[in-house]
mmCIF file of C-alpha atoms in Angstrom:
data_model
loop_
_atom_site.group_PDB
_atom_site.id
_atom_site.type_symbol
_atom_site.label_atom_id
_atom_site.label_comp_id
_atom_site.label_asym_id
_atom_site.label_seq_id
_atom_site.Cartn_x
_atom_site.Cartn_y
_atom_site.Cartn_z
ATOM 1 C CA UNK A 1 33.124 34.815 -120.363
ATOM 2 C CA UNK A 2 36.768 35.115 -121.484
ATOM 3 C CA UNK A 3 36.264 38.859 -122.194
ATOM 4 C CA UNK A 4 34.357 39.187 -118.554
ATOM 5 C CA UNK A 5 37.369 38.171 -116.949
ATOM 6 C CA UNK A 6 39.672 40.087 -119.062
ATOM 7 C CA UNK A 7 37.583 43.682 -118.170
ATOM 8 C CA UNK A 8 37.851 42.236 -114.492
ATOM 9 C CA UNK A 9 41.811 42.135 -114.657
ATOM 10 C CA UNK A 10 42.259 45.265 -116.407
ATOM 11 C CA UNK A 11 40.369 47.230 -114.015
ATOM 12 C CA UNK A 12 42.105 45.517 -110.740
ATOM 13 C CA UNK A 13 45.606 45.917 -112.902
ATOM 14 C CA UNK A 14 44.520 50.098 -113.086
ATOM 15 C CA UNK A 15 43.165 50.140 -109.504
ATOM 16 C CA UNK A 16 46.699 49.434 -108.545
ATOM 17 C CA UNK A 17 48.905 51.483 -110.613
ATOM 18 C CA UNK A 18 50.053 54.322 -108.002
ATOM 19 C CA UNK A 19 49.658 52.590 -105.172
ATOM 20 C CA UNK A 20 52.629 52.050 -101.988
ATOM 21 C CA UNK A 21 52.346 48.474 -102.213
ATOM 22 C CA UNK A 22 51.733 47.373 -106.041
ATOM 23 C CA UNK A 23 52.941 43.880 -105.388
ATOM 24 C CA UNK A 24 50.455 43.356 -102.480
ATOM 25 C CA UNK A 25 47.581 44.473 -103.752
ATOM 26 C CA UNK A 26 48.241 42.889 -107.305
ATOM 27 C CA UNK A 27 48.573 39.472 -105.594
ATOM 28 C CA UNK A 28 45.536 39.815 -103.865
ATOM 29 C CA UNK A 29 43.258 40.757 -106.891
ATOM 30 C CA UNK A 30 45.189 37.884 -108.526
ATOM 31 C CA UNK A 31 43.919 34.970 -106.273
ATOM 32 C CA UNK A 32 40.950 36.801 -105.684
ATOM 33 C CA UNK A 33 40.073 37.064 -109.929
ATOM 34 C CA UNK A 34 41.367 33.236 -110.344
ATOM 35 C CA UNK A 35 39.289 31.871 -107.511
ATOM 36 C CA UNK A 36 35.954 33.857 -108.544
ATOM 37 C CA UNK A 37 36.708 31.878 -112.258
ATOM 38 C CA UNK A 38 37.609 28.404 -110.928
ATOM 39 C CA UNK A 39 34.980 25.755 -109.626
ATOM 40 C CA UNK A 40 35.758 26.270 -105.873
ATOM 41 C CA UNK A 41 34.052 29.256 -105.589
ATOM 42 C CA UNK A 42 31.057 27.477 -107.196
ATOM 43 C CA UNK A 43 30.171 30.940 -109.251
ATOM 44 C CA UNK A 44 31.396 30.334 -112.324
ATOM 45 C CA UNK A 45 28.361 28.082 -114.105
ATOM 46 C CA UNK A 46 30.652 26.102 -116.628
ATOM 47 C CA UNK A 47 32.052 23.919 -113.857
ATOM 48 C CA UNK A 48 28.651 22.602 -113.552
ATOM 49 C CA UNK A 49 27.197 22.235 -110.082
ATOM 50 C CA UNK A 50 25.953 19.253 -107.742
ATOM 51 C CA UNK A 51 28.026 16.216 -108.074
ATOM 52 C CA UNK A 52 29.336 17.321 -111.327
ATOM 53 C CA UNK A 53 31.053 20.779 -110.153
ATOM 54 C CA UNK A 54 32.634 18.238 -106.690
ATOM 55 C CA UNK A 55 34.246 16.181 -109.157
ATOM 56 C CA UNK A 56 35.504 19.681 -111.170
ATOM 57 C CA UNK A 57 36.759 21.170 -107.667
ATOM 58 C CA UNK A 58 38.690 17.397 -107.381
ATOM 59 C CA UNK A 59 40.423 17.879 -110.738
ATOM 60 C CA UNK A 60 41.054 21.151 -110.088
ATOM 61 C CA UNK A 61 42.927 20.941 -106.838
ATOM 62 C CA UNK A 62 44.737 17.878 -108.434
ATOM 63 C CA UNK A 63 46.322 19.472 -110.825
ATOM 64 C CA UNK A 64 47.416 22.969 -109.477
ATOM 65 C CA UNK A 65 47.928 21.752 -106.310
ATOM 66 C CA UNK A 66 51.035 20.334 -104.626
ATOM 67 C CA UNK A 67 50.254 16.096 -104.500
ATOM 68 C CA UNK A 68 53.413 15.155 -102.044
ATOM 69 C CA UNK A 69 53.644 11.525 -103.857
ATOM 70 C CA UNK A 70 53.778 12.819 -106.920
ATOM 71 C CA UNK A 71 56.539 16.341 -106.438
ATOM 72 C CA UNK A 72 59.131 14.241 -106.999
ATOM 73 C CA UNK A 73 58.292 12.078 -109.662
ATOM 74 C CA UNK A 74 61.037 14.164 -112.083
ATOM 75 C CA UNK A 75 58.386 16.016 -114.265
ATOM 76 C CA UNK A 76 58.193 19.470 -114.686
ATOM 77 C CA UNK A 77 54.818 19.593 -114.391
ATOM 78 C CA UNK A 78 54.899 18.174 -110.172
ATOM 79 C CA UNK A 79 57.919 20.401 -109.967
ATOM 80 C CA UNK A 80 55.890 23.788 -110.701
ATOM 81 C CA UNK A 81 53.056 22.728 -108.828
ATOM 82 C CA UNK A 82 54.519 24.261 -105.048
ATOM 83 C CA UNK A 83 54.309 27.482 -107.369
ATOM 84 C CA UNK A 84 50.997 27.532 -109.079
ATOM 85 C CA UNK A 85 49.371 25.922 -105.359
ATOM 86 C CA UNK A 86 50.243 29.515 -104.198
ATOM 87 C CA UNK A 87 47.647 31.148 -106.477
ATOM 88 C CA UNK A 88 44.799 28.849 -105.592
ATOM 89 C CA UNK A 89 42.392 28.616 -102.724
ATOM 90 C CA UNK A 90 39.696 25.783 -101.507
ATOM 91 C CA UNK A 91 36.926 28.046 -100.101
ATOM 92 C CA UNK A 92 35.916 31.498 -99.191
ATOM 93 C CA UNK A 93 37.134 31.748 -96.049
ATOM 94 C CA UNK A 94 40.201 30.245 -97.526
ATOM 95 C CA UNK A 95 40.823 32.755 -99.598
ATOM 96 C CA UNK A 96 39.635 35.833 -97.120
ATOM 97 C CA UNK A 97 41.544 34.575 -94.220
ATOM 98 C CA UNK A 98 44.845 34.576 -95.933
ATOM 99 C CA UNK A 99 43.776 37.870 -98.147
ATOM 100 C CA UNK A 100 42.976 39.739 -94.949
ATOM 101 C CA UNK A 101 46.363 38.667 -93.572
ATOM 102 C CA UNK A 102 48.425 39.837 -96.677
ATOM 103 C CA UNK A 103 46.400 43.347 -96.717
ATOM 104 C CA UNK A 104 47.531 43.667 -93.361
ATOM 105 C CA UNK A 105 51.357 42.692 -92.803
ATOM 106 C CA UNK A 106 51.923 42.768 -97.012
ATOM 107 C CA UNK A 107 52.218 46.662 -97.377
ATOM 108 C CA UNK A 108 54.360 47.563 -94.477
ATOM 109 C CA UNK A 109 56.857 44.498 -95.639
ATOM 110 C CA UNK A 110 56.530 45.500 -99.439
ATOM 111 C CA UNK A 111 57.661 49.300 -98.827
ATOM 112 C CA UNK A 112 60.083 48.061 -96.602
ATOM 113 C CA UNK A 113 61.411 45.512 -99.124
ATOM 114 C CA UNK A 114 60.720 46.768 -102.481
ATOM 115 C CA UNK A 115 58.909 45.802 -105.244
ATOM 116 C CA UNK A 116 61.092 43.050 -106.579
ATOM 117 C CA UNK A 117 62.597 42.038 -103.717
ATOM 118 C CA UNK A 118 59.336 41.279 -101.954
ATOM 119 C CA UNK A 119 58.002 39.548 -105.047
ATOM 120 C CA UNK A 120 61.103 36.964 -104.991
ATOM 121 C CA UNK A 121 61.056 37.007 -101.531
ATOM 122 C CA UNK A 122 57.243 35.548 -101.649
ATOM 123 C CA UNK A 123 57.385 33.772 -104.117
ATOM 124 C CA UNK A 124 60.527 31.857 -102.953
ATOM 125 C CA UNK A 125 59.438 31.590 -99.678
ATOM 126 C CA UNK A 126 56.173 29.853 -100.430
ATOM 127 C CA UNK A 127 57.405 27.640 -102.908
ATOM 128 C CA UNK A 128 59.839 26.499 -100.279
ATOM 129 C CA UNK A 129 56.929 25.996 -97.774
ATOM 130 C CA UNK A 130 54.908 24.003 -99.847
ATOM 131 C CA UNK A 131 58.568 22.096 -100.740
ATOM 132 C CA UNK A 132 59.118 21.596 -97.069
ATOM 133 C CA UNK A 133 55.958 20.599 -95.934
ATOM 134 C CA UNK A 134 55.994 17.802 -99.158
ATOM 135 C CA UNK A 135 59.074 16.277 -98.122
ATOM 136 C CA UNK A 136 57.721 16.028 -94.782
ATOM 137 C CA UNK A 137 54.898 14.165 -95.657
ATOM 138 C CA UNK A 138 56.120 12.423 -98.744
ATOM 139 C CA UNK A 139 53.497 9.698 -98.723
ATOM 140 C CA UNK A 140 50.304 12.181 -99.086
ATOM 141 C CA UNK A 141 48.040 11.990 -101.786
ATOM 142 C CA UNK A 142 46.249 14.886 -100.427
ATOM 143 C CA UNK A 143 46.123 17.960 -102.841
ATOM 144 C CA UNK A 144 47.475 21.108 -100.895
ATOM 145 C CA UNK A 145 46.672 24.576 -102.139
ATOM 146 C CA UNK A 146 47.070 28.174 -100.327
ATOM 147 C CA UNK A 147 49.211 31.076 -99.904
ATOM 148 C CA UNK A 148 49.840 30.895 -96.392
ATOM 149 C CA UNK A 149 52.719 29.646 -96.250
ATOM 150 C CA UNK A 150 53.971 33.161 -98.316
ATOM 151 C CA UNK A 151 51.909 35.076 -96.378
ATOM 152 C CA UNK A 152 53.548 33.362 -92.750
ATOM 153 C CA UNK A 153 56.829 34.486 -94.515
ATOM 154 C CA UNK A 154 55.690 37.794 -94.657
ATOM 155 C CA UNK A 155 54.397 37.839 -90.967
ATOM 156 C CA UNK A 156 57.898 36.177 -90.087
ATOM 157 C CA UNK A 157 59.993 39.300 -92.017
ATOM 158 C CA UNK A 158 56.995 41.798 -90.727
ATOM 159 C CA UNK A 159 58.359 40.799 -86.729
ATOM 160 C CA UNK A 160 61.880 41.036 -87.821
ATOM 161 C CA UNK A 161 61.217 44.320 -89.311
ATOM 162 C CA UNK A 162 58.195 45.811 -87.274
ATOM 163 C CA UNK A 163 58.690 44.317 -83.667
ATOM 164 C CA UNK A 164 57.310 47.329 -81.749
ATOM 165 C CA UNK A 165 54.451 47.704 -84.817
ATOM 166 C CA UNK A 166 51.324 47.941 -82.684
ATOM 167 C CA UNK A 167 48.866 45.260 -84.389
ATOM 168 C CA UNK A 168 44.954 44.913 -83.368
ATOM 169 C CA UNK A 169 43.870 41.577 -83.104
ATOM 170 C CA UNK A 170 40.455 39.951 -82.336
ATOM 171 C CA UNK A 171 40.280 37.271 -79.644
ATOM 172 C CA UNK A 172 37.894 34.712 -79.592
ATOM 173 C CA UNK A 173 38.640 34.154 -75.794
ATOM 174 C CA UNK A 174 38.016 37.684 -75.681
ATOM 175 C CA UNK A 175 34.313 37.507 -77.350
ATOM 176 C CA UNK A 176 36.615 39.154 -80.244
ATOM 177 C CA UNK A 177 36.639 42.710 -78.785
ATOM 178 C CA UNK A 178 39.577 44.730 -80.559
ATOM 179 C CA UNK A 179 42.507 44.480 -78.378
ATOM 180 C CA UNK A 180 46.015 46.274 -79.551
ATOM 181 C CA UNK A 181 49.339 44.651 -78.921
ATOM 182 C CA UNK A 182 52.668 44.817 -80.105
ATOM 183 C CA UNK A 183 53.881 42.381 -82.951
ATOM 184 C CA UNK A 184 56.328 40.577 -81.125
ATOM 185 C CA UNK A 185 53.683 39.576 -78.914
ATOM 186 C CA UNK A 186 51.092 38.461 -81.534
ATOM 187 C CA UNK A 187 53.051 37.040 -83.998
ATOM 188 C CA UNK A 188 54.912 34.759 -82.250
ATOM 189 C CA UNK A 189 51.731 33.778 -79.808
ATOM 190 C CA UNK A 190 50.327 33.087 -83.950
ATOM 191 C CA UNK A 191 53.682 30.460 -84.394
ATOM 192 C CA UNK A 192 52.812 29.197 -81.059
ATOM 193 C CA UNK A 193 49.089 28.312 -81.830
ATOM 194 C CA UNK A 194 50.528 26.711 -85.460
ATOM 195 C CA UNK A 195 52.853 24.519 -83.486
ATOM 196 C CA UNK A 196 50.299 23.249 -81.201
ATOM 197 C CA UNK A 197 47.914 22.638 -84.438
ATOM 198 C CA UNK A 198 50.831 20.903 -86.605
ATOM 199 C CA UNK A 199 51.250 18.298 -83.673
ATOM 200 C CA UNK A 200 47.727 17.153 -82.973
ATOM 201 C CA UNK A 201 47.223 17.451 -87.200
ATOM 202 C CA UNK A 202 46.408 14.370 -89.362
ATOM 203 C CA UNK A 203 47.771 13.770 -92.657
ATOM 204 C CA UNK A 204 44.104 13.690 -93.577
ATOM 205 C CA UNK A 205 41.960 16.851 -95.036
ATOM 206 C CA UNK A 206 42.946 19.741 -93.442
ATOM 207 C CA UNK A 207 45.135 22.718 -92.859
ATOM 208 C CA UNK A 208 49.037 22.092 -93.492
ATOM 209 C CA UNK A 209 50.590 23.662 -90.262
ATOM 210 C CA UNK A 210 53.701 22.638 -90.657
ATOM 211 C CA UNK A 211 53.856 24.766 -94.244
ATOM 212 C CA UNK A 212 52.827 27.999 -91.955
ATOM 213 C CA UNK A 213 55.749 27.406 -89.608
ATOM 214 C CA UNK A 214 58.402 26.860 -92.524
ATOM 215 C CA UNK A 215 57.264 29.935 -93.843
ATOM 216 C CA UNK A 216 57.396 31.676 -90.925
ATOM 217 C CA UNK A 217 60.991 30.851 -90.137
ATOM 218 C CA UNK A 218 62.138 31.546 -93.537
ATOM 219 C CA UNK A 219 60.924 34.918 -93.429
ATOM 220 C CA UNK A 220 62.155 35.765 -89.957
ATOM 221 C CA UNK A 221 65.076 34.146 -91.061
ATOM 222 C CA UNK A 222 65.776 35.801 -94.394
ATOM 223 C CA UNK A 223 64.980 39.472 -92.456
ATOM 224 C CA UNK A 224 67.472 38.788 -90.241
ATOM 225 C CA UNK A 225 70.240 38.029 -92.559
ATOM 226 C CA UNK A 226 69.422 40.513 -95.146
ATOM 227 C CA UNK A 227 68.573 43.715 -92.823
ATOM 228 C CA UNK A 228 69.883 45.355 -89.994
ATOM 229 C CA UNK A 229 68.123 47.147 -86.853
ATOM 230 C CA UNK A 230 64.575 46.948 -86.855
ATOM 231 C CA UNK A 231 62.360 50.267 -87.448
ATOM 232 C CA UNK A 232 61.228 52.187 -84.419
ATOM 233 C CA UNK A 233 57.267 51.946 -83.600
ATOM 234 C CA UNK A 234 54.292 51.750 -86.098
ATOM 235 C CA UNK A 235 50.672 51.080 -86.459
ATOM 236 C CA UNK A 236 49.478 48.583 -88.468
ATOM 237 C CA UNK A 237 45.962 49.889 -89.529
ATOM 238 C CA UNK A 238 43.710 46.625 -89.937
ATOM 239 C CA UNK A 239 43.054 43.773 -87.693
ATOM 240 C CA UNK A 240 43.154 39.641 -88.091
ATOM 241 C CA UNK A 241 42.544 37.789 -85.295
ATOM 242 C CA UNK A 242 45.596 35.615 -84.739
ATOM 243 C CA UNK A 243 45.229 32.600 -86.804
ATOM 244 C CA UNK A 244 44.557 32.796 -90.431
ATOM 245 C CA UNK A 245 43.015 29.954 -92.576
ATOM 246 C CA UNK A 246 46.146 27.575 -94.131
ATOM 247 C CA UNK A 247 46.830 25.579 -96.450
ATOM 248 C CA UNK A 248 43.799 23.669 -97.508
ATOM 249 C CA UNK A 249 44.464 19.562 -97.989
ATOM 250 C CA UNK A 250 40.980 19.160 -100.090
#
């Protein structure tokens, strides 16, 4: 098994190597390797399955995911845990909402930024999310996991950067026929629709808005400080529709 997923990483490490956006498409293949190998994907047959693999995915999210009553306990262990969240995912359409979203918006932002810029950038950004969101609801004992709140940095420095970046999006209103506007009209309709959801959200199971909107303003935010003008008009090549899977509270 160990020397499966070893093959796996090499090969997604080579299919890289060249490539405009390194960063993005590393990250990707990175959530995408650890959730195939961890219980929530419920492929991997030494987690068990029934019963047994539910109390596995439990566990799981428990310990690499961010636990608001327990971040700030003062162990080092709670205190990585808005960074290792980042990496992990609670379903499939978990994981291939926010994949599609950082395929799309990642690149553009990556070439834009630079490699190690954009990695500290997301990094920083979604540990900061996850932070926010946490002190917000400091009484949870729900396990939150995801990368959106990196990837709605990204969109956030993508409509800083790309305003007039033409972006195809599929509306459900719309029986999801392709329709093509700008960015700064879909992104920020996207922070509009998270705002709605964060105030009508529980603090039950769910989807963390309020870690999507954080993110989003730190990106805009950071863009805004750290580079001038934005470019002239682009085409972004794929196509979410405009709200991507969040945060998952399992």
């Amino acid at each position: 098994m160990i020397r499966t997923w070893s093959a796996s990483i090499v090969r997604a490490a080579r299919s890289v190597q060249g490539a405009s956006a390194p960063v993005t498409y590393s990250l990707i293949a990175l959530c995408c390797l650890l959730f195939l190998a961890g219980p929530a994907s419920g492929l991997n047959p030494a987690y068990g399955a029934g019963d047994g693999l539910l109390a596995e995915q439990r566990a799981y999210f428990r310990r690499w995911g961010v636990i608001p009553a327990e971040l700030f306990d003062g162990s080092a262990g709670s205190a990585l845990t808005p960074l290792t969240a980042l990496f992990v995912h609670g379903s499939w359409v978990h994981l291939l909402g926010n994949m599609l979203f950082l395929y799309v918006f990642g690149a553009m932002t990556e070439e834009r930024m630079g490699r190690v810029q954009f990695t500290l950038f997301y990094v920083g950004c979604g540990y900061l999310a996850l932070l926010g969101y946490a002190v917000a609801n400091a009484d949870s004992e729900q396990s939150l996991v995801g990368a959106s709140g990196a990837i709605s940095a990204v969109l956030g420095a993508f409509l800083y950067l790309f305003p007039r970046a033409r972006v195809t999006s599929l509306l459900p209103f719309l029986f999801f026929l392709p329709v093509r506007f700008p960015a700064w009209i879909v992104l920020p309709f996207w922070a509009a629709l998270q705002w709605l959801a964060a105030g009508r959200a529980s603090d039950g199971p769910g989807v963390a808005y309020l870690a999507h909107l954080i993110g989003f303003g730190l990106g805009f935010g950071y863009a805004s400080v750290r580079y001038g003008r934005p470019t002239g008009p682009t085409r972004v090549k794929a196509a979410p529709a405009p709200a991507p899977e969040g945060e998952n509270q399992p």
